[in-house]
Amino acid sequence: MTRRPLYIALLLCVLCLTTSAHQLGTWQLYLSYQIATKSDMSGSIIYSLMNGNLLSYDTEDGEVRTYDHLSELSDVNIAYIAYSKEAERLLIVYSNSNIDLLGRDGTILNLSALKDKRILGKEVSYVSIYGTTAYLATGFGFVTVDMKEGVFLDTYKMSRTVQCITASDDKVFIATPNGVYQCPKSSNMQLEDNWSQRSTWATVMNMCYYQGKVMALTSATLYEMDPGSTTNTAYDRGSYTYLKHSGDYIFWGNKTQLGMTSDLTASPTILDTPANWSDVSYVKGTYWMSEQENGLRGYKITGTEIVPTGEVIQPSSPIRDLGYSLTWVGDRLLVAGGINTVSGFSNPATAMYYENGEWTNFTEMTVPPEYPRLQIINTTNLVQDPTDDTHHFASLYRGGLVEYRNGKFVKNYNRDNSPLQSIFNPPYPQYYNYVTCSGLSYDGEGNLWMASSQVDTVLHYIKPNGKWVSLTYDEIKRASLIDQILHHSSGIKLISSRRLDMRGIFCLDTKGTERVTDDRTILLQNIVNQDNTSYSPEQFFCLQEDLDGTVWVGTSSGLFAIEDVSKVFDKDFHFTQVKINRNDGSGLADYLLNDVSIACISFDAANRKWIGTQTNGAFLISADGQEMIHHFTTDNSPLLSNNVQSIAAHPGTGEVIFGTDKGLCSYMGDATLPEAELEKSNVTIFPNPVTPDYNGPIAIRGLVNDTEVKILSTGGQLVWNGRSAGGTCIWNGCANNGLHVASGIYHVVANTPEGGKAIVTRIVIVR
């Protein structure tokens, strides 16, 4: 056995090794486990599909476990789950047709052949299990999977889309837009001539095999089909939305009713449901209901009486996997989950915040009787009152301004009760669905600013006393899509107008008054850089001010900077593009991220640039723009999507949150706020000691900005040197020659950038 030196062993006894759930350089996923849509049983374990994410609940010991691609799963955004009792595996089908098989022991087997197949219509539209075989309906036909062996069995290409599928001992049944067909398993199912039509039902949504019969659910009727004859019987009529075989029962239902039976020869039980149910799983006398926004809940049913068991499975998490706009306010992360677009695509109105490890999901406004067709969608921004942390406002892309207190809806400001304008006015029907609002932000005086689009007056703000002020400017009157309002430290406001004729950056100097007659304004549409190179971006996406006062502009043509905002009104004003020397002897340089579509920008405590793109993931660029420190994509990191819509870097902890079109995730960065003075009492090292099982980075925190750090041996020899990013310096535990240092005690010497002060502390390395 290797003996540790005595002095190291003694020091290990007195030094406390702290732990962190989110260590430097690690990733964390903030997935939604709120909206329960489907479940399946494995003995005492119930698997629940929530927001396209997987959760399990042990009905015996109460353990709740969440699954994600950071630790177990192979992908994100699950479309279907189904359990095979015979194979003892859960089938997990992702929206991109990737497949996982999850065993009871937690092992994962990935089957990616369908995902990787170059074929149209490979998206899975329905899943059915019979024995150990999984049947997956697709746009081109269907595929079968042996869940016990963990292999694909066959691919069946057909001339028609398979909407849903089920199987018996000897037959396979498929529902298509032309009706339901069946084929004996003993026949060659590759030949469509071997399939015989059983019905002309075109709207079959669900099928299952139960007590020797095929049960088929259309938009208006639940049918019973006898595979041994030509008999099709209407078993129950109603607009049901789901059909499920679980335990000894078959269930069918919709938002308000549940049908169930354990004997097709007897009359079924039809119950009025107390909640919005979308799926049922039955085990040991308990009915587990997927209750949408209310999570997964157990019930006892006796006759027509439905009694909840009191168990609600819904971990603290975001209400949805939506992260269009992210903002840190202290240690609270505000999240708006809509989308600001004219494409017609919409997200549910989602507002929430994360603080101290818990999520608060705001109570969403309901449709008021005076606006019966109001569309409550696309929350584009969420802001917090700087004088009251229980008071928030959210903007709806076309639903006006929403006020919240303590996370609960208070009021909706629209065309009828505020100066906000509608694109259309009465008597135009549903004029209230065209009150655009975006760009919410507070200025330094506590005024809440907002922007509208496609109307005459695009800028408004509410003063702390509740008074509204409206500002009209010809340069951006009826602009197609206003996105952001940046209150620059100089007092000048910069507003991004994303697209079409009035696209560009609207610069506004109000001179501190409510009058518009003395305001200075200019709309910067064409970008001319320091080399007189001209750009006309199709879209202007984002604006952010860094720690030096430089404004960075993200466009569809790349990344640009305004180094001195006070000069934007000058005739000779130009933008700046960072140049990266090729270092190939040519003397040439390339513009940083030229022609890359930049969706969002954030800055860490070291003034480094975190840049999100629409298709290329996220970049971390050094403060001077000369070094690409990280480039995260879905291929080389746990980033959920390469479409990064928003980034928020916490200056204190270094955690960087990414809002993508598939949810929220974070990376623990190495930049933290610097201390004002270099004091030994402020300096901490994590981990310390560095034990043999630790191979990650070592963080030296509590420094001033750009601190010079040297690691010295006990003999005073230089082992490594570097500089801090903000208040943190990162050492990889290696000497300057790239080799890991040996066990021992090392001196950490930190000097201020000017060299006026130094402190010395120690770190222990155990190999």
PDB file of N, CA, C and O in Angstrom, residues 135-193:
ATOM      1  N   TYR A 135     -44.074  -1.955 -31.691  1.00  0.00           N
ATOM      2  CA  TYR A 135     -44.499  -1.565 -33.035  1.00  0.00           C
ATOM      3  C   TYR A 135     -44.542  -0.040 -33.081  1.00  0.00           C
ATOM      4  O   TYR A 135     -45.248   0.588 -32.285  1.00  0.00           O
ATOM      5  N   LEU A 136     -43.801   0.544 -34.009  1.00  0.00           N
ATOM      6  CA  LEU A 136     -43.686   1.991 -34.103  1.00  0.00           C
ATOM      7  C   LEU A 136     -44.255   2.459 -35.436  1.00  0.00           C
ATOM      8  O   LEU A 136     -43.718   2.121 -36.511  1.00  0.00           O
ATOM      9  N   ALA A 137     -45.346   3.220 -35.393  1.00  0.00           N
ATOM     10  CA  ALA A 137     -45.957   3.760 -36.598  1.00  0.00           C
ATOM     11  C   ALA A 137     -45.195   4.987 -37.070  1.00  0.00           C
ATOM     12  O   ALA A 137     -44.781   5.827 -36.270  1.00  0.00           O
ATOM     13  N   THR A 138     -45.004   5.092 -38.385  1.00  0.00           N
ATOM     14  CA  THR A 138     -44.272   6.216 -38.970  1.00  0.00           C
ATOM     15  C   THR A 138     -44.996   6.715 -40.220  1.00  0.00           C
ATOM     16  O   THR A 138     -45.980   6.121 -40.664  1.00  0.00           O
ATOM     17  N   GLY A 139     -44.457   7.759 -40.797  1.00  0.00           N
ATOM     18  CA  GLY A 139     -45.019   8.289 -42.027  1.00  0.00           C
ATOM     19  C   GLY A 139     -44.776   7.407 -43.229  1.00  0.00           C
ATOM     20  O   GLY A 139     -45.509   7.490 -44.218  1.00  0.00           O
ATOM     21  N   PHE A 140     -43.764   6.545 -43.174  1.00  0.00           N
ATOM     22  CA  PHE A 140     -43.478   5.670 -44.315  1.00  0.00           C
ATOM     23  C   PHE A 140     -44.016   4.258 -44.124  1.00  0.00           C
ATOM     24  O   PHE A 140     -43.931   3.422 -45.027  1.00  0.00           O
ATOM     25  N   GLY A 141     -44.552   3.953 -42.942  1.00  0.00           N
ATOM     26  CA  GLY A 141     -45.010   2.604 -42.647  1.00  0.00           C
ATOM     27  C   GLY A 141     -44.885   2.320 -41.166  1.00  0.00           C
ATOM     28  O   GLY A 141     -45.444   3.043 -40.346  1.00  0.00           O
ATOM     29  N   PHE A 142     -44.113   1.271 -40.827  1.00  0.00           N
ATOM     30  CA  PHE A 142     -43.847   1.011 -39.413  1.00  0.00           C
ATOM     31  C   PHE A 142     -42.586   0.173 -39.274  1.00  0.00           C
ATOM     32  O   PHE A 142     -42.110  -0.444 -40.232  1.00  0.00           O
ATOM     33  N   VAL A 143     -42.034   0.188 -38.059  1.00  0.00           N
ATOM     34  CA  VAL A 143     -40.855  -0.606 -37.742  1.00  0.00           C
ATOM     35  C   VAL A 143     -41.149  -1.404 -36.482  1.00  0.00           C
ATOM     36  O   VAL A 143     -42.032  -1.042 -35.683  1.00  0.00           O
ATOM     37  N   THR A 144     -40.420  -2.505 -36.317  1.00  0.00           N
ATOM     38  CA  THR A 144     -40.581  -3.327 -35.123  1.00  0.00           C
ATOM     39  C   THR A 144     -39.247  -3.450 -34.406  1.00  0.00           C
ATOM     40  O   THR A 144     -38.185  -3.464 -35.032  1.00  0.00           O
ATOM     41  N   VAL A 145     -39.332  -3.514 -33.076  1.00  0.00           N
ATOM     42  CA  VAL A 145     -38.148  -3.594 -32.227  1.00  0.00           C
ATOM     43  C   VAL A 145     -38.321  -4.757 -31.257  1.00  0.00           C
ATOM     44  O   VAL A 145     -39.383  -4.891 -30.625  1.00  0.00           O
ATOM     45  N   ASP A 146     -37.293  -5.597 -31.147  1.00  0.00           N
ATOM     46  CA  ASP A 146     -37.262  -6.636 -30.127  1.00  0.00           C
ATOM     47  C   ASP A 146     -36.702  -6.003 -28.860  1.00  0.00           C
ATOM     48  O   ASP A 146     -35.500  -5.767 -28.749  1.00  0.00           O
ATOM     49  N   MET A 147     -37.566  -5.743 -27.887  1.00  0.00           N
ATOM     50  CA  MET A 147     -37.140  -5.026 -26.691  1.00  0.00           C
ATOM     51  C   MET A 147     -36.301  -5.899 -25.763  1.00  0.00           C
ATOM     52  O   MET A 147     -35.522  -5.376 -24.964  1.00  0.00           O
ATOM     53  N   LYS A 148     -36.448  -7.187 -25.841  1.00  0.00           N
ATOM     54  CA  LYS A 148     -35.660  -8.069 -24.982  1.00  0.00           C
ATOM     55  C   LYS A 148     -34.223  -8.180 -25.496  1.00  0.00           C
ATOM     56  O   LYS A 148     -33.257  -8.092 -24.732  1.00  0.00           O
ATOM     57  N   GLU A 149     -34.088  -8.359 -26.816  1.00  0.00           N
ATOM     58  CA  GLU A 149     -32.756  -8.480 -27.405  1.00  0.00           C
ATOM     59  C   GLU A 149     -32.126  -7.117 -27.678  1.00  0.00           C
ATOM     60  O   GLU A 149     -30.915  -7.013 -27.862  1.00  0.00           O
ATOM     61  N   GLY A 150     -32.955  -6.103 -27.740  1.00  0.00           N
ATOM     62  CA  GLY A 150     -32.437  -4.756 -27.973  1.00  0.00           C
ATOM     63  C   GLY A 150     -31.992  -4.518 -29.395  1.00  0.00           C
ATOM     64  O   GLY A 150     -30.939  -3.911 -29.634  1.00  0.00           O
ATOM     65  N   VAL A 151     -32.791  -4.981 -30.357  1.00  0.00           N
ATOM     66  CA  VAL A 151     -32.432  -4.826 -31.766  1.00  0.00           C
ATOM     67  C   VAL A 151     -33.678  -4.466 -32.569  1.00  0.00           C
ATOM     68  O   VAL A 151     -34.813  -4.784 -32.180  1.00  0.00           O
ATOM     69  N   PHE A 152     -33.464  -3.817 -33.716  1.00  0.00           N
ATOM     70  CA  PHE A 152     -34.537  -3.631 -34.676  1.00  0.00           C
ATOM     71  C   PHE A 152     -34.810  -4.968 -35.362  1.00  0.00           C
ATOM     72  O   PHE A 152     -33.880  -5.701 -35.718  1.00  0.00           O
ATOM     73  N   LEU A 153     -36.087  -5.274 -35.563  1.00  0.00           N
ATOM     74  CA  LEU A 153     -36.450  -6.500 -36.256  1.00  0.00           C
ATOM     75  C   LEU A 153     -36.648  -6.262 -37.742  1.00  0.00           C
ATOM     76  O   LEU A 153     -35.946  -6.836 -38.568  1.00  0.00           O
ATOM     77  N   ASP A 154     -37.609  -5.402 -38.082  1.00  0.00           N
ATOM     78  CA  ASP A 154     -37.912  -5.159 -39.493  1.00  0.00           C
ATOM     79  C   ASP A 154     -38.397  -3.738 -39.700  1.00  0.00           C
ATOM     80  O   ASP A 154     -38.887  -3.080 -38.781  1.00  0.00           O
ATOM     81  N   THR A 155     -38.268  -3.292 -40.950  1.00  0.00           N
ATOM     82  CA  THR A 155     -38.809  -2.019 -41.400  1.00  0.00           C
ATOM     83  C   THR A 155     -39.799  -2.306 -42.517  1.00  0.00           C
ATOM     84  O   THR A 155     -39.473  -3.009 -43.481  1.00  0.00           O
ATOM     85  N   TYR A 156     -41.015  -1.781 -42.383  1.00  0.00           N
ATOM     86  CA  TYR A 156     -42.069  -2.048 -43.356  1.00  0.00           C
ATOM     87  C   TYR A 156     -42.452  -0.729 -44.035  1.00  0.00           C
ATOM     88  O   TYR A 156     -43.077   0.138 -43.420  1.00  0.00           O
ATOM     89  N   LYS A 157     -42.066  -0.610 -45.292  1.00  0.00           N
ATOM     90  CA  LYS A 157     -42.386   0.592 -46.060  1.00  0.00           C
ATOM     91  C   LYS A 157     -43.716   0.393 -46.770  1.00  0.00           C
ATOM     92  O   LYS A 157     -43.941  -0.632 -47.422  1.00  0.00           O
ATOM     93  N   MET A 158     -44.567   1.413 -46.649  1.00  0.00           N
ATOM     94  CA  MET A 158     -45.892   1.330 -47.232  1.00  0.00           C
ATOM     95  C   MET A 158     -46.171   2.607 -48.020  1.00  0.00           C
ATOM     96  O   MET A 158     -45.476   3.611 -47.882  1.00  0.00           O
ATOM     97  N   SER A 159     -47.204   2.536 -48.831  1.00  0.00           N
ATOM     98  CA  SER A 159     -47.545   3.689 -49.664  1.00  0.00           C
ATOM     99  C   SER A 159     -48.406   4.701 -48.928  1.00  0.00           C
ATOM    100  O   SER A 159     -48.800   5.709 -49.496  1.00  0.00           O
ATOM    101  N   ARG A 160     -48.715   4.412 -47.671  1.00  0.00           N
ATOM    102  CA  ARG A 160     -49.581   5.311 -46.909  1.00  0.00           C
ATOM    103  C   ARG A 160     -49.035   5.504 -45.486  1.00  0.00           C
ATOM    104  O   ARG A 160     -48.278   4.669 -44.976  1.00  0.00           O
ATOM    105  N   THR A 161     -49.390   6.631 -44.903  1.00  0.00           N
ATOM    106  CA  THR A 161     -48.984   6.933 -43.531  1.00  0.00           C
ATOM    107  C   THR A 161     -49.711   6.011 -42.557  1.00  0.00           C
ATOM    108  O   THR A 161     -50.913   5.780 -42.688  1.00  0.00           O
ATOM    109  N   VAL A 162     -48.966   5.500 -41.579  1.00  0.00           N
ATOM    110  CA  VAL A 162     -49.572   4.702 -40.520  1.00  0.00           C
ATOM    111  C   VAL A 162     -49.805   5.615 -39.318  1.00  0.00           C
ATOM    112  O   VAL A 162     -48.860   6.119 -38.717  1.00  0.00           O
ATOM    113  N   GLN A 163     -51.067   5.859 -39.000  1.00  0.00           N
ATOM    114  CA  GLN A 163     -51.424   6.772 -37.912  1.00  0.00           C
ATOM    115  C   GLN A 163     -51.252   6.119 -36.545  1.00  0.00           C
ATOM    116  O   GLN A 163     -50.785   6.747 -35.599  1.00  0.00           O
ATOM    117  N   CYS A 164     -51.658   4.859 -36.422  1.00  0.00           N
ATOM    118  CA  CYS A 164     -51.445   4.102 -35.195  1.00  0.00           C
ATOM    119  C   CYS A 164     -51.450   2.622 -35.524  1.00  0.00           C
ATOM    120  O   CYS A 164     -51.821   2.210 -36.636  1.00  0.00           O
ATOM    121  N   ILE A 165     -51.030   1.822 -34.550  1.00  0.00           N
ATOM    122  CA  ILE A 165     -50.777   0.411 -34.822  1.00  0.00           C
ATOM    123  C   ILE A 165     -50.982  -0.388 -33.543  1.00  0.00           C
ATOM    124  O   ILE A 165     -50.790   0.121 -32.437  1.00  0.00           O
ATOM    125  N   THR A 166     -51.404  -1.645 -33.688  1.00  0.00           N
ATOM    126  CA  THR A 166     -51.449  -2.576 -32.565  1.00  0.00           C
ATOM    127  C   THR A 166     -51.311  -3.978 -33.122  1.00  0.00           C
ATOM    128  O   THR A 166     -51.315  -4.189 -34.341  1.00  0.00           O
ATOM    129  N   ALA A 167     -51.212  -4.973 -32.226  1.00  0.00           N
ATOM    130  CA  ALA A 167     -50.978  -6.348 -32.661  1.00  0.00           C
ATOM    131  C   ALA A 167     -51.624  -7.326 -31.704  1.00  0.00           C
ATOM    132  O   ALA A 167     -51.857  -7.033 -30.515  1.00  0.00           O
ATOM    133  N   SER A 168     -51.912  -8.524 -32.234  1.00  0.00           N
ATOM    134  CA  SER A 168     -52.389  -9.649 -31.431  1.00  0.00           C
ATOM    135  C   SER A 168     -51.374 -10.777 -31.567  1.00  0.00           C
ATOM    136  O   SER A 168     -50.269 -10.571 -32.075  1.00  0.00           O
ATOM    137  N   ASP A 169     -51.750 -11.974 -31.149  1.00  0.00           N
ATOM    138  CA  ASP A 169     -50.833 -13.104 -31.283  1.00  0.00           C
ATOM    139  C   ASP A 169     -50.444 -13.348 -32.733  1.00  0.00           C
ATOM    140  O   ASP A 169     -49.293 -13.668 -33.029  1.00  0.00           O
ATOM    141  N   ASP A 170     -51.398 -13.213 -33.631  1.00  0.00           N
ATOM    142  CA  ASP A 170     -51.148 -13.633 -35.012  1.00  0.00           C
ATOM    143  C   ASP A 170     -51.379 -12.562 -36.060  1.00  0.00           C
ATOM    144  O   ASP A 170     -51.189 -12.812 -37.242  1.00  0.00           O
ATOM    145  N   LYS A 171     -51.777 -11.350 -35.665  1.00  0.00           N
ATOM    146  CA  LYS A 171     -52.047 -10.311 -36.656  1.00  0.00           C
ATOM    147  C   LYS A 171     -51.471  -8.968 -36.222  1.00  0.00           C
ATOM    148  O   LYS A 171     -51.250  -8.718 -35.033  1.00  0.00           O
ATOM    149  N   VAL A 172     -51.286  -8.109 -37.216  1.00  0.00           N
ATOM    150  CA  VAL A 172     -50.910  -6.712 -36.991  1.00  0.00           C
ATOM    151  C   VAL A 172     -51.994  -5.846 -37.607  1.00  0.00           C
ATOM    152  O   VAL A 172     -52.494  -6.132 -38.710  1.00  0.00           O
ATOM    153  N   PHE A 173     -52.375  -4.782 -36.913  1.00  0.00           N
ATOM    154  CA  PHE A 173     -53.439  -3.883 -37.360  1.00  0.00           C
ATOM    155  C   PHE A 173     -52.875  -2.472 -37.467  1.00  0.00           C
ATOM    156  O   PHE A 173     -52.203  -2.002 -36.545  1.00  0.00           O
ATOM    157  N   ILE A 174     -53.151  -1.817 -38.574  1.00  0.00           N
ATOM    158  CA  ILE A 174     -52.680  -0.444 -38.764  1.00  0.00           C
ATOM    159  C   ILE A 174     -53.859   0.447 -39.153  1.00  0.00           C
ATOM    160  O   ILE A 174     -54.772   0.026 -39.859  1.00  0.00           O
ATOM    161  N   ALA A 175     -53.830   1.672 -38.668  1.00  0.00           N
ATOM    162  CA  ALA A 175     -54.826   2.679 -39.047  1.00  0.00           C
ATOM    163  C   ALA A 175     -54.154   3.689 -39.959  1.00  0.00           C
ATOM    164  O   ALA A 175     -53.088   4.227 -39.642  1.00  0.00           O
ATOM    165  N   THR A 176     -54.763   3.944 -41.103  1.00  0.00           N
ATOM    166  CA  THR A 176     -54.235   4.869 -42.102  1.00  0.00           C
ATOM    167  C   THR A 176     -55.316   5.881 -42.451  1.00  0.00           C
ATOM    168  O   THR A 176     -56.483   5.730 -42.048  1.00  0.00           O
ATOM    169  N   PRO A 177     -54.982   6.921 -43.214  1.00  0.00           N
ATOM    170  CA  PRO A 177     -56.017   7.861 -43.647  1.00  0.00           C
ATOM    171  C   PRO A 177     -57.100   7.218 -44.502  1.00  0.00           C
ATOM    172  O   PRO A 177     -58.179   7.802 -44.693  1.00  0.00           O
ATOM    173  N   ASN A 178     -56.842   5.991 -45.015  1.00  0.00           N
ATOM    174  CA  ASN A 178     -57.820   5.286 -45.841  1.00  0.00           C
ATOM    175  C   ASN A 178     -58.573   4.209 -45.083  1.00  0.00           C
ATOM    176  O   ASN A 178     -59.354   3.457 -45.678  1.00  0.00           O
ATOM    177  N   GLY A 179     -58.323   4.105 -43.776  1.00  0.00           N
ATOM    178  CA  GLY A 179     -59.020   3.115 -42.986  1.00  0.00           C
ATOM    179  C   GLY A 179     -58.080   2.195 -42.236  1.00  0.00           C
ATOM    180  O   GLY A 179     -56.853   2.377 -42.248  1.00  0.00           O
ATOM    181  N   VAL A 180     -58.665   1.165 -41.591  1.00  0.00           N
ATOM    182  CA  VAL A 180     -57.900   0.203 -40.802  1.00  0.00           C
ATOM    183  C   VAL A 180     -57.657  -1.049 -41.637  1.00  0.00           C
ATOM    184  O   VAL A 180     -58.572  -1.575 -42.280  1.00  0.00           O
ATOM    185  N   TYR A 181     -56.396  -1.543 -41.597  1.00  0.00           N
ATOM    186  CA  TYR A 181     -56.006  -2.740 -42.329  1.00  0.00           C
ATOM    187  C   TYR A 181     -55.417  -3.744 -41.352  1.00  0.00           C
ATOM    188  O   TYR A 181     -54.874  -3.384 -40.303  1.00  0.00           O
ATOM    189  N   GLN A 182     -55.499  -5.036 -41.737  1.00  0.00           N
ATOM    190  CA  GLN A 182     -54.895  -6.077 -40.927  1.00  0.00           C
ATOM    191  C   GLN A 182     -54.124  -7.032 -41.822  1.00  0.00           C
ATOM    192  O   GLN A 182     -54.404  -7.162 -43.021  1.00  0.00           O
ATOM    193  N   CYS A 183     -53.127  -7.701 -41.211  1.00  0.00           N
ATOM    194  CA  CYS A 183     -52.328  -8.655 -41.963  1.00  0.00           C
ATOM    195  C   CYS A 183     -51.849  -9.739 -41.008  1.00  0.00           C
ATOM    196  O   CYS A 183     -51.392  -9.429 -39.895  1.00  0.00           O
ATOM    197  N   PRO A 184     -51.929 -11.009 -41.395  1.00  0.00           N
ATOM    198  CA  PRO A 184     -51.381 -12.072 -40.552  1.00  0.00           C
ATOM    199  C   PRO A 184     -49.867 -11.940 -40.418  1.00  0.00           C
ATOM    200  O   PRO A 184     -49.176 -11.601 -41.386  1.00  0.00           O
ATOM    201  N   LYS A 185     -49.353 -12.211 -39.243  1.00  0.00           N
ATOM    202  CA  LYS A 185     -47.912 -12.158 -39.043  1.00  0.00           C
ATOM    203  C   LYS A 185     -47.200 -13.220 -39.870  1.00  0.00           C
ATOM    204  O   LYS A 185     -46.021 -13.062 -40.225  1.00  0.00           O
ATOM    205  N   SER A 186     -47.914 -14.308 -40.203  1.00  0.00           N
ATOM    206  CA  SER A 186     -47.319 -15.378 -40.989  1.00  0.00           C
ATOM    207  C   SER A 186     -47.147 -14.998 -42.452  1.00  0.00           C
ATOM    208  O   SER A 186     -46.406 -15.650 -43.193  1.00  0.00           O
ATOM    209  N   SER A 187     -47.849 -13.940 -42.897  1.00  0.00           N
ATOM    210  CA  SER A 187     -47.722 -13.480 -44.274  1.00  0.00           C
ATOM    211  C   SER A 187     -46.532 -12.542 -44.403  1.00  0.00           C
ATOM    212  O   SER A 187     -45.967 -12.074 -43.415  1.00  0.00           O
ATOM    213  N   ASN A 188     -46.186 -12.239 -45.631  1.00  0.00           N
ATOM    214  CA  ASN A 188     -45.129 -11.264 -45.894  1.00  0.00           C
ATOM    215  C   ASN A 188     -45.740  -9.867 -45.747  1.00  0.00           C
ATOM    216  O   ASN A 188     -46.408  -9.381 -46.657  1.00  0.00           O
ATOM    217  N   MET A 189     -45.504  -9.252 -44.604  1.00  0.00           N
ATOM    218  CA  MET A 189     -46.124  -7.948 -44.350  1.00  0.00           C
ATOM    219  C   MET A 189     -45.491  -6.834 -45.171  1.00  0.00           C
ATOM    220  O   MET A 189     -45.990  -5.713 -45.184  1.00  0.00           O
ATOM    221  N   GLN A 190     -44.398  -7.151 -45.870  1.00  0.00           N
ATOM    222  CA  GLN A 190     -43.793  -6.141 -46.746  1.00  0.00           C
ATOM    223  C   GLN A 190     -44.659  -5.893 -47.980  1.00  0.00           C
ATOM    224  O   GLN A 190     -44.573  -4.834 -48.600  1.00  0.00           O
ATOM    225  N   LEU A 191     -45.483  -6.871 -48.353  1.00  0.00           N
ATOM    226  CA  LEU A 191     -46.331  -6.748 -49.539  1.00  0.00           C
ATOM    227  C   LEU A 191     -47.685  -6.178 -49.144  1.00  0.00           C
ATOM    228  O   LEU A 191     -48.427  -6.781 -48.353  1.00  0.00           O
ATOM    229  N   GLU A 192     -48.028  -5.037 -49.688  1.00  0.00           N
ATOM    230  CA  GLU A 192     -49.280  -4.386 -49.312  1.00  0.00           C
ATOM    231  C   GLU A 192     -50.502  -5.182 -49.756  1.00  0.00           C
ATOM    232  O   GLU A 192     -51.586  -5.031 -49.185  1.00  0.00           O
ATOM    233  N   ASP A 193     -50.340  -6.062 -50.769  1.00  0.00           N
ATOM    234  CA  ASP A 193     -51.470  -6.882 -51.212  1.00  0.00           C
ATOM    235  C   ASP A 193     -51.909  -7.863 -50.134  1.00  0.00           C
ATOM    236  O   ASP A 193     -53.035  -8.390 -50.183  1.00  0.00           O
TER     237      ASP A 193
END
